Short mmCIF file of C-alpha atoms in Angstrom, two decimals:
data_model
loop_
_atom_site.label_atom_id
_atom_site.label_comp_id
_atom_site.label_asym_id
_atom_site.label_seq_id
_atom_site.Cartn_x
_atom_site.Cartn_y
_atom_site.Cartn_z
CA MET A 31 -8.36 27.73 48.28
CA THR A 32 -8.33 30.97 46.34
CA ARG A 33 -4.59 30.65 45.86
CA LEU A 34 -5.06 27.12 44.51
CA ILE A 35 -7.67 28.28 42.00
CA PHE A 36 -5.42 31.15 40.95
CA ALA A 37 -2.48 28.73 40.48
CA LYS A 38 -4.65 26.39 38.41
CA ILE A 39 -5.90 29.20 36.17
CA LEU A 40 -2.33 30.39 35.66
CA ALA A 41 -1.18 26.83 34.83
CA ALA A 42 -4.12 26.37 32.44
CA CYS A 43 -3.22 29.61 30.65
CA LEU A 44 0.41 28.48 30.28
CA PHE A 45 -0.85 25.12 29.02
CA LEU A 46 -3.03 26.78 26.40
CA ALA A 47 -0.20 29.07 25.33
CA CYS A 48 2.11 26.07 24.82
CA LEU A 49 -0.64 24.10 23.07
CA VAL A 50 -1.57 26.87 20.66
CA GLY A 51 2.01 28.06 20.08
CA GLY A 52 3.44 24.59 19.53
CA GLY A 53 0.37 23.34 17.68
CA LEU A 54 0.30 26.24 15.23
CA GLU A 55 4.00 25.77 14.50
CA MET A 56 3.52 22.09 13.68
CA ARG A 57 0.39 22.80 11.66
CA GLY A 58 2.28 25.54 9.80
CA LEU A 59 4.87 23.07 8.52
CA ARG A 60 2.19 20.52 7.64
CA THR A 61 0.12 22.96 5.58
CA TYR A 62 2.72 25.34 4.10
CA LYS A 63 2.77 25.33 0.29
CA GLU A 64 5.85 26.21 -1.72
CA SER A 65 5.30 28.18 -4.93
CA LEU A 66 6.77 26.67 -8.06
CA VAL A 67 6.51 28.30 -11.49
CA LYS A 68 6.35 25.95 -14.44
CA GLY A 69 9.13 26.99 -16.80
CA PRO A 70 9.04 27.05 -20.60
CA GLY A 71 10.35 23.48 -20.73
CA VAL A 72 7.33 22.01 -18.93
CA THR A 73 4.95 20.37 -21.37
CA GLY A 74 2.69 18.54 -18.95
CA THR A 75 1.99 17.66 -15.35
CA GLY A 76 0.64 14.64 -13.56
CA ARG A 77 0.31 12.99 -10.19
CA LEU A 78 2.03 9.91 -8.85
CA SER A 79 -1.43 8.47 -8.12
CA ASP A 80 -2.04 8.39 -11.89
CA TYR A 81 0.13 5.28 -11.76
CA LEU A 82 -1.36 3.80 -8.58
CA PRO A 83 -4.88 4.94 -7.70
CA ALA A 84 -4.41 3.61 -4.15
CA LEU A 85 -2.23 6.68 -3.51
CA LYS A 86 -4.93 9.16 -4.47
CA GLY A 87 -5.96 11.48 -1.66
CA SER A 88 -3.04 10.41 0.54
CA TRP A 89 -0.01 12.45 1.61
CA GLY A 90 2.06 10.11 -0.54
CA ASP A 91 0.59 11.53 -3.71
CA THR A 92 2.78 14.15 -5.36
CA ASN A 93 3.23 16.25 -8.49
CA LEU A 94 5.13 15.15 -11.60
CA TYR A 95 6.42 17.52 -14.28
CA PHE A 96 7.01 16.39 -17.85
CA LEU A 97 9.58 18.22 -19.98
CA ASP A 98 9.22 16.72 -23.45
CA SER A 99 11.47 17.96 -26.24
CA GLY A 100 9.12 16.58 -28.88
CA LYS A 101 12.16 14.99 -30.48
CA PRO A 102 12.72 11.23 -30.48
CA GLY A 103 14.85 9.88 -27.68
CA GLY A 104 14.78 8.33 -24.27
CA THR A 105 13.23 9.27 -20.94
CA ALA A 106 14.91 10.23 -17.68
CA LEU A 107 13.24 10.44 -14.27
CA ILE A 108 14.76 12.82 -11.70
CA LEU A 109 13.68 12.45 -8.08
CA GLY A 110 14.00 15.26 -5.56
CA GLY A 111 13.02 15.13 -1.91
CA THR A 112 13.39 11.41 -1.33
CA HIS A 113 14.77 12.49 2.04
CA PRO A 114 13.27 15.94 2.69
CA ASN A 115 15.91 16.75 5.33
CA GLU A 116 18.38 16.85 2.41
CA PRO A 117 16.86 19.92 0.74
CA SER A 118 19.49 20.49 -1.96
CA SER A 119 17.69 17.74 -3.88
CA ILE A 120 14.39 19.65 -3.68
CA VAL A 121 16.05 22.96 -4.61
CA ALA A 122 17.68 21.30 -7.65
CA ALA A 123 14.35 19.79 -8.74
CA PHE A 124 12.62 23.18 -8.46
CA VAL A 125 15.30 24.81 -10.64
CA LEU A 126 14.97 21.98 -13.18
CA VAL A 127 11.20 22.51 -13.45
CA GLU A 128 11.58 26.28 -13.68
CA GLN A 129 14.65 26.49 -15.94
CA ALA A 130 15.44 23.25 -17.79
CA LEU A 131 14.91 23.08 -21.55
CA PRO A 132 14.73 19.59 -23.02
CA GLU A 133 16.70 19.18 -26.28
CA ALA A 134 16.13 15.48 -26.99
CA GLY A 135 13.92 12.87 -25.39
CA LYS A 136 11.93 13.57 -22.24
CA LEU A 137 12.53 14.48 -18.59
CA ILE A 138 10.16 13.68 -15.73
CA VAL A 139 10.86 15.57 -12.50
CA ILE A 140 9.34 14.88 -9.08
CA PRO A 141 10.35 17.67 -6.65
CA HIS A 142 8.80 16.05 -3.54
CA TYR A 143 9.08 12.30 -3.97
CA ASN A 144 8.47 11.93 -0.21
CA ARG A 145 5.83 14.63 0.17
CA SER A 146 4.64 13.20 3.49
CA GLY A 147 8.13 13.49 4.99
CA SER A 148 8.39 17.09 3.85
CA THR A 149 5.52 17.98 6.22
CA ALA A 150 7.23 16.83 9.43
CA THR A 151 10.40 17.81 11.18
CA GLN A 152 13.16 15.59 12.55
CA PRO A 153 12.16 14.49 16.07
CA MET A 154 14.67 15.76 18.67
CA GLY A 155 16.74 17.30 15.90
CA ALA A 156 16.06 20.99 16.68
CA TYR A 157 15.86 21.54 12.93
CA PRO A 158 14.65 24.79 11.41
CA GLN A 159 11.21 24.28 9.88
CA PHE A 160 11.93 26.29 6.76
CA ILE A 161 14.84 27.51 4.69
CA SER A 162 14.63 30.58 2.47
CA ILE A 163 16.73 31.51 -0.54
CA LYS A 164 17.03 35.19 -1.42
CA THR A 165 15.99 36.17 -4.93
CA GLY A 166 15.58 39.43 -6.81
CA TRP A 167 11.82 39.39 -6.10
CA GLY A 168 11.80 38.21 -2.47
CA GLU A 169 12.48 34.83 -0.88
CA GLN A 170 11.87 31.34 -2.17
CA LYS A 171 10.86 29.42 0.94
CA PHE A 172 11.15 25.64 1.31
CA ARG A 173 9.88 23.29 4.01
CA MET A 174 12.71 21.54 5.88
CA GLY A 175 11.28 18.08 6.34
CA ASP A 176 12.19 14.77 7.91
CA ARG A 177 14.11 11.84 6.43
CA LEU A 178 11.11 9.55 6.91
CA ALA A 179 7.43 9.72 6.02
CA ASN A 180 5.38 11.64 8.57
CA PRO A 181 4.17 9.28 11.34
CA LEU A 182 0.77 10.98 11.02
CA ASP A 183 0.53 9.27 7.62
CA GLN A 184 2.10 5.90 8.40
CA TRP A 185 2.08 4.42 11.85
CA PRO A 186 2.98 2.32 13.82
CA ASP A 187 6.51 1.29 12.95
CA PRO A 188 7.06 -2.48 13.26
CA GLU A 189 9.56 -4.03 15.67
CA VAL A 190 11.61 -5.01 12.62
CA TYR A 191 10.97 -3.83 9.08
CA VAL A 192 10.85 -6.81 6.71
CA HIS A 193 11.51 -5.54 3.19
CA TYR A 194 9.21 -6.68 0.41
CA PRO A 195 9.85 -8.78 -1.64
CA SER A 196 13.36 -9.78 -0.47
CA ARG A 197 12.31 -10.32 3.20
CA GLN A 198 15.59 -8.74 4.27
CA MET A 199 15.30 -7.39 7.82
CA LEU A 200 16.01 -3.69 8.16
CA SER A 201 15.77 -1.07 10.90
CA ASN A 202 12.17 -0.56 12.03
CA VAL A 203 11.98 3.15 11.13
CA ASP A 204 13.07 2.36 7.58
CA MET A 205 9.50 1.16 7.04
CA ARG A 206 8.84 4.92 6.57
CA ASN A 207 12.00 5.54 4.50
CA VAL A 208 10.99 5.72 0.83
CA ASN A 209 14.55 4.82 -0.10
CA ARG A 210 14.20 1.48 1.68
CA THR A 211 10.81 0.51 0.26
CA TRP A 212 11.65 0.10 -3.43
CA PRO A 213 10.26 -1.66 -5.45
CA GLY A 214 7.22 -1.19 -3.27
CA ARG A 215 3.93 -2.98 -2.82
CA ALA A 216 0.63 -1.74 -4.25
CA ASP A 217 -1.36 -2.78 -1.18
CA GLY A 218 1.35 -2.10 1.40
CA ALA A 219 2.08 0.73 3.80
CA LEU A 220 2.24 4.29 2.45
CA ALA A 221 5.99 4.25 1.75
CA GLU A 222 5.63 0.92 -0.06
CA ARG A 223 2.75 2.29 -2.15
CA ILE A 224 4.91 5.28 -3.14
CA GLY A 225 7.60 2.86 -4.35
CA ALA A 226 5.06 0.74 -6.25
CA ALA A 227 3.63 3.85 -7.95
CA ALA A 228 7.11 5.02 -8.97
CA MET A 229 7.94 1.57 -10.39
CA GLU A 230 4.72 1.65 -12.40
CA LEU A 231 5.64 5.13 -13.64
CA ILE A 232 9.05 3.83 -14.71
CA ARG A 233 7.50 0.92 -16.60
CA ARG A 234 4.61 2.82 -18.19
CA GLU A 235 6.66 5.84 -19.27
CA LYS A 236 9.50 3.57 -20.47
CA VAL A 237 12.02 5.42 -18.32
CA ASP A 238 15.59 4.69 -19.40
CA PHE A 239 17.42 6.00 -16.37
CA VAL A 240 16.56 7.39 -12.96
CA VAL A 241 18.50 9.98 -10.97
CA ASP A 242 17.68 9.94 -7.25
CA THR A 243 19.23 13.02 -5.60
CA HIS A 244 20.36 13.11 -1.96
CA GLY A 245 22.61 14.82 0.55
CA ALA A 246 25.06 12.95 2.78
CA GLU A 247 27.24 13.55 5.82
CA LEU A 248 30.89 14.44 5.25
CA LEU A 249 31.84 11.90 7.90
CA TYR A 250 30.06 9.17 5.91
CA PRO A 251 32.05 7.32 3.24
CA VAL A 252 29.22 7.38 0.68
CA THR A 253 29.34 11.11 0.02
CA ASN A 254 30.34 13.29 -2.90
CA CYS A 255 29.53 10.43 -5.24
CA ILE A 256 27.33 8.67 -7.77
CA VAL A 257 26.06 5.29 -6.58
CA ALA A 258 25.46 3.01 -9.55
CA PRO A 259 24.66 -0.66 -10.18
CA ASP A 260 26.73 -2.68 -12.65
CA GLN A 261 24.42 -1.67 -15.53
CA GLY A 262 25.29 1.99 -15.04
CA ALA A 263 28.88 1.74 -13.82
CA SER A 264 30.54 2.78 -17.10
CA ILE A 265 28.18 5.72 -17.59
CA ALA A 266 28.71 6.88 -14.00
CA GLN A 267 32.52 6.49 -14.25
CA LEU A 268 32.71 8.52 -17.44
CA ALA A 269 30.44 11.20 -15.98
CA ALA A 270 32.59 11.35 -12.84
CA LEU A 271 35.82 11.55 -14.85
CA ASP A 272 34.49 14.36 -17.00
CA LEU A 273 33.16 16.38 -14.07
CA THR A 274 36.28 15.84 -11.97
CA ALA A 275 38.39 17.12 -14.85
CA THR A 276 36.23 20.15 -15.56
CA GLU A 277 34.08 21.26 -12.60
CA PHE A 278 34.32 19.43 -9.24
CA GLU A 279 35.51 16.17 -7.75
CA VAL A 280 33.00 13.33 -7.72
CA HIS A 281 33.54 9.59 -7.59
CA VAL A 282 31.54 6.40 -8.13
CA GLU A 283 30.42 3.91 -5.51
CA PRO A 284 29.10 0.50 -6.58
CA SER A 285 25.56 -0.34 -5.53
CA PRO A 286 25.84 -3.25 -3.05
CA ALA A 287 24.10 -6.30 -4.50
CA LYS A 288 22.67 -7.41 -1.14
CA PHE A 289 21.48 -4.09 0.25
CA ARG A 290 17.76 -4.18 -0.44
CA GLY A 291 15.10 -1.49 -0.70
CA VAL A 292 17.30 1.27 -2.11
CA SER A 293 16.61 2.90 -5.47
CA HIS A 294 20.04 2.14 -6.97
CA ARG A 295 19.51 -1.59 -6.35
CA GLU A 296 15.79 -2.29 -6.73
CA ILE A 297 15.11 -0.18 -9.84
CA ALA A 298 17.98 -2.00 -11.54
CA ASP A 299 16.67 -5.40 -10.47
CA HIS A 300 12.95 -4.82 -11.12
CA SER A 301 12.85 -2.73 -14.29
CA GLU A 302 14.68 -1.99 -17.52
CA ALA A 303 15.74 1.43 -16.19
CA VAL A 304 19.24 2.19 -14.92
CA PRO A 305 19.26 4.01 -11.57
CA PHE A 306 21.88 6.45 -10.28
CA LEU A 307 21.84 7.87 -6.77
CA LEU A 308 23.65 11.17 -6.20
CA GLU A 309 25.07 12.13 -2.82
CA SER A 310 26.21 15.71 -2.42
CA PRO A 311 28.04 16.53 0.82
CA ASP A 312 25.74 18.35 3.29
CA PRO A 313 27.43 19.52 6.53
CA PHE A 314 24.04 20.08 8.19
CA LEU A 315 23.52 16.31 8.31
CA ASP A 316 26.69 15.54 10.25
CA GLN A 317 26.28 14.91 13.97
CA PRO A 318 29.28 16.80 15.41
CA THR A 319 28.33 20.29 14.23
CA GLY A 320 27.17 23.46 15.94
CA PRO A 321 23.45 24.32 16.12
CA LYS A 322 21.27 23.04 13.28
CA THR A 323 20.36 26.44 11.87
CA GLU A 324 19.06 27.68 8.55
CA ALA A 325 22.45 29.34 8.00
CA LEU A 326 24.24 26.00 8.40
CA GLU A 327 21.91 24.42 5.84
CA LEU A 328 22.47 27.27 3.39
CA ASP A 329 26.19 27.99 3.70
CA GLY A 330 27.42 24.68 5.11
CA LYS A 331 30.05 26.38 7.28
CA ASP A 332 30.88 24.69 10.58
CA GLU A 333 33.93 25.07 12.80
CA PHE A 334 33.71 21.54 14.23
CA LEU A 335 33.68 19.94 10.79
CA LEU A 336 36.58 22.20 9.88
CA ALA A 337 38.51 20.80 12.85
CA ALA A 338 37.60 17.28 11.71
CA ALA A 339 38.77 18.12 8.18
CA ARG A 340 42.15 19.31 9.50
CA ARG A 341 42.55 15.95 11.20
CA GLY A 342 41.74 14.10 7.97
CA LEU A 343 38.50 12.62 9.31
CA LEU A 344 36.18 13.62 6.46
CA PHE A 345 35.48 11.72 3.27
CA THR A 346 35.50 14.84 1.10
CA ASP A 347 37.34 18.13 0.87
CA TYR A 348 36.20 20.85 3.29
CA ASP A 349 37.53 24.29 4.17
CA GLU A 350 36.44 27.72 5.48
CA LYS A 351 34.23 28.22 2.44
CA GLY A 352 31.92 25.43 3.64
CA LYS A 353 29.62 23.48 1.31
CA SER A 354 26.96 25.90 0.20
CA MET A 355 23.47 25.15 -1.07
CA GLU A 356 24.59 26.61 -4.41
CA GLU A 357 27.36 23.99 -4.68
CA ARG A 358 25.17 21.12 -3.53
CA ALA A 359 22.12 21.83 -5.67
CA GLY A 360 24.38 22.71 -8.59
CA ARG A 361 26.15 19.39 -8.32
CA HIS A 362 22.86 17.51 -8.65
CA ILE A 363 21.98 19.31 -11.88
CA SER A 364 25.47 19.18 -13.38
CA VAL A 365 25.83 15.47 -12.59
CA SER A 366 22.35 14.77 -14.01
CA ARG A 367 23.24 16.64 -17.21
CA GLN A 368 26.50 14.76 -17.48
CA LEU A 369 24.82 11.38 -16.85
CA ALA A 370 22.37 12.22 -19.66
CA ALA A 371 25.28 13.04 -21.97
CA GLN A 372 27.09 9.79 -21.19
CA TRP A 373 23.86 7.80 -21.38
CA SER A 374 23.28 9.23 -24.85
CA LEU A 375 26.77 8.19 -26.02
CA PHE A 376 26.06 4.60 -24.98
CA ASN A 377 22.46 4.65 -26.24
CA PRO A 378 22.29 6.78 -29.40
CA GLU A 379 18.76 5.58 -30.16
CA ARG A 380 17.54 6.74 -26.71
CA ILE A 381 19.21 10.14 -26.39
CA VAL A 382 18.29 12.39 -23.47
CA ALA A 383 19.62 15.95 -23.52
CA PHE A 384 18.62 19.11 -21.71
CA SER A 385 20.09 22.47 -20.80
CA CYS A 386 19.79 23.94 -17.31
CA PRO A 387 21.93 26.18 -15.12
CA GLY A 388 24.02 24.08 -12.75
CA TYR A 389 27.09 24.14 -10.54
CA ALA A 390 29.11 26.81 -12.36
CA GLU A 391 26.16 29.21 -12.69
CA PHE A 392 24.97 28.78 -9.10
CA VAL A 393 28.45 29.28 -7.63
CA ALA A 394 29.01 32.37 -9.78
CA ASN A 395 25.56 34.00 -9.44
CA GLY A 396 23.88 32.39 -6.43
CA LEU A 397 20.58 30.53 -6.68
CA GLY A 398 18.33 33.60 -6.57
CA PRO A 399 18.35 34.41 -10.30
CA TYR A 400 17.14 30.91 -11.14
CA PHE A 401 13.81 31.05 -9.29
CA ARG A 402 10.89 32.63 -11.12
CA ASP A 403 8.67 35.19 -9.39
CA PRO A 404 5.24 33.60 -8.81
CA ALA A 405 3.63 37.07 -8.74
CA ALA A 406 4.92 37.85 -12.23
CA ALA A 407 4.31 34.39 -13.70
CA PRO A 408 1.79 33.80 -16.47
CA GLU A 409 -1.65 32.71 -15.30
CA GLY A 410 -1.90 28.99 -14.66
CA SER A 411 1.84 28.44 -14.42
CA VAL A 412 2.14 28.62 -10.61
CA VAL A 413 1.85 25.34 -8.75
CA LEU A 414 1.63 25.01 -4.97
CA GLU A 415 3.85 22.16 -3.88
CA MET B 188 -4.04 -4.05 10.96
CA ALA B 189 -2.16 -0.74 11.16
CA SER B 190 -5.50 1.11 10.98
CA VAL B 191 -6.88 -0.86 13.93
CA ILE B 192 -3.76 -0.18 16.00
CA THR B 193 -3.93 3.51 15.08
CA LEU B 194 -7.59 3.74 16.12
CA LEU B 195 -6.84 2.00 19.42
CA TYR B 196 -3.90 4.33 19.96
CA TYR B 197 -6.01 7.44 19.49
CA ALA B 198 -8.75 6.03 21.71
CA LEU B 199 -6.11 5.42 24.38
CA CYS B 200 -4.80 8.98 23.96
CA VAL B 201 -8.31 10.41 24.44
CA TYR B 202 -8.79 8.25 27.54
CA ILE B 203 -5.48 9.31 29.10
CA ALA B 204 -6.07 12.97 28.20
CA ALA B 205 -9.50 12.87 29.86
CA PHE B 206 -8.01 11.10 32.88
CA LEU B 207 -5.30 13.78 33.24
CA ALA B 208 -7.76 16.65 32.74
CA LEU B 209 -10.00 15.19 35.43
CA GLY B 210 -6.99 14.80 37.72
CA PHE B 211 -6.08 18.43 37.13
CA ALA B 212 -9.60 19.56 38.03
CA ARG B 213 -9.79 17.45 41.20
CA THR B 214 -6.38 17.82 42.78
CA ARG B 215 -5.83 20.26 45.62
CA ASP B 216 -2.04 20.26 45.22
CA TRP B 217 -0.89 22.95 42.75
CA GLN B 218 2.33 21.06 41.96
CA LYS B 219 0.36 17.96 40.96
CA ALA B 220 -1.99 20.15 38.91
CA ALA B 221 0.95 21.65 37.00
CA LEU B 222 2.46 18.20 36.47
CA GLN B 223 -0.82 16.86 35.07
CA LEU B 224 -0.92 19.66 32.49
CA VAL B 225 2.69 19.11 31.43
CA VAL B 226 1.91 15.43 30.81
CA LEU B 227 -1.39 16.28 29.13
CA LEU B 228 0.16 18.49 26.43
CA PRO B 229 1.57 15.82 24.05
CA PHE B 230 -1.60 13.75 24.37
CA VAL B 231 -3.77 16.67 23.26
CA LEU B 232 -1.37 17.38 20.36
CA ARG B 233 -1.71 13.75 19.31
CA VAL B 234 -5.48 13.70 19.55
CA LEU B 235 -5.58 16.83 17.39
CA ARG B 236 -3.24 15.06 14.92
CA LEU B 237 -0.70 17.84 15.11
CA LYS B 238 2.11 15.65 16.44
#
């Protein structure tokens, strides 16, 4: 009897250790706040719920940053963190907010478009919870989130997800994928409300073009590319030609007319804005890699992908140098800049121009110099994301 | 509808967690006691809205 009580106490202690240890880790990701310093280009901030009050107080609400040149022109919306497990998009958005200087027209940047998803980790993925980028003042730490909205915020998933308004049937978990819920529904599930709020933002702010930044597997054909609907095909082609000739290879994929719910299709069909979706190759996302570590996310070096590359199985170039975060985040900014330049050639009355360090600067200097030190930032300029 | 299902789900989690905790307290087999705690863990994490 005494032995039984002793065994139960021991088991209860182990239980509590697992509960507290595991629980604190999950709570840590849910509550961690990233520090972002508003750069000199930021002229205003807002919340996505300003465009749909039904989002207010939910984990779908998120920060917006306005970078207005004060000069006449058009408006561009840049989305980071649509899929928070593709963090180069979030890193690029942070650098844009901290470093970009608008020269004509206006930029709107959302670093965590899927804020809910950034507070959960990939189930069964053994993902790191955070990634950190070394800077001159310490480390800039980012949450490593999930592709989908956190099930704590939207649950249950249906047997089949029926997209609104097309009624196309999609995979059930895509009900929580904010890049399958465009153009959204104001009284729908959380992911649909996020889409509806973003569409209202596009309409109310008269957004001319949208850049939705992502990462993609190297074994997936839609990688290393700009996905564009017919309305943006010429702009995307010219941007790709220019960049391929001067900085790095990138190509254009047409947005499929019958694939519903994605930004590059629904924004084009339900607003005046022209959407572009950027996919930069992220080795971390591929299935046949070694352990999913922070190092893999940051340097993109993997021996198994290298073996696949030697057999010609990848849809982009890949060698011992890997695909670093510097390259991937830099691509997003350089492509966005180039899309703005081409957009402005086609639409001289709606020019959008901005300067910001991109691919060449990040590859040469690393990302560290482009993050501002929150401790040394002017009062009121630090935002917790 | 989703809110109703979510409420029912959490009520069910509380019920199963209580059932397992009671089983742990009552059993005289240490292996069963350990098993009940292993199964209990995810339910408690769900009730606390950590998982």
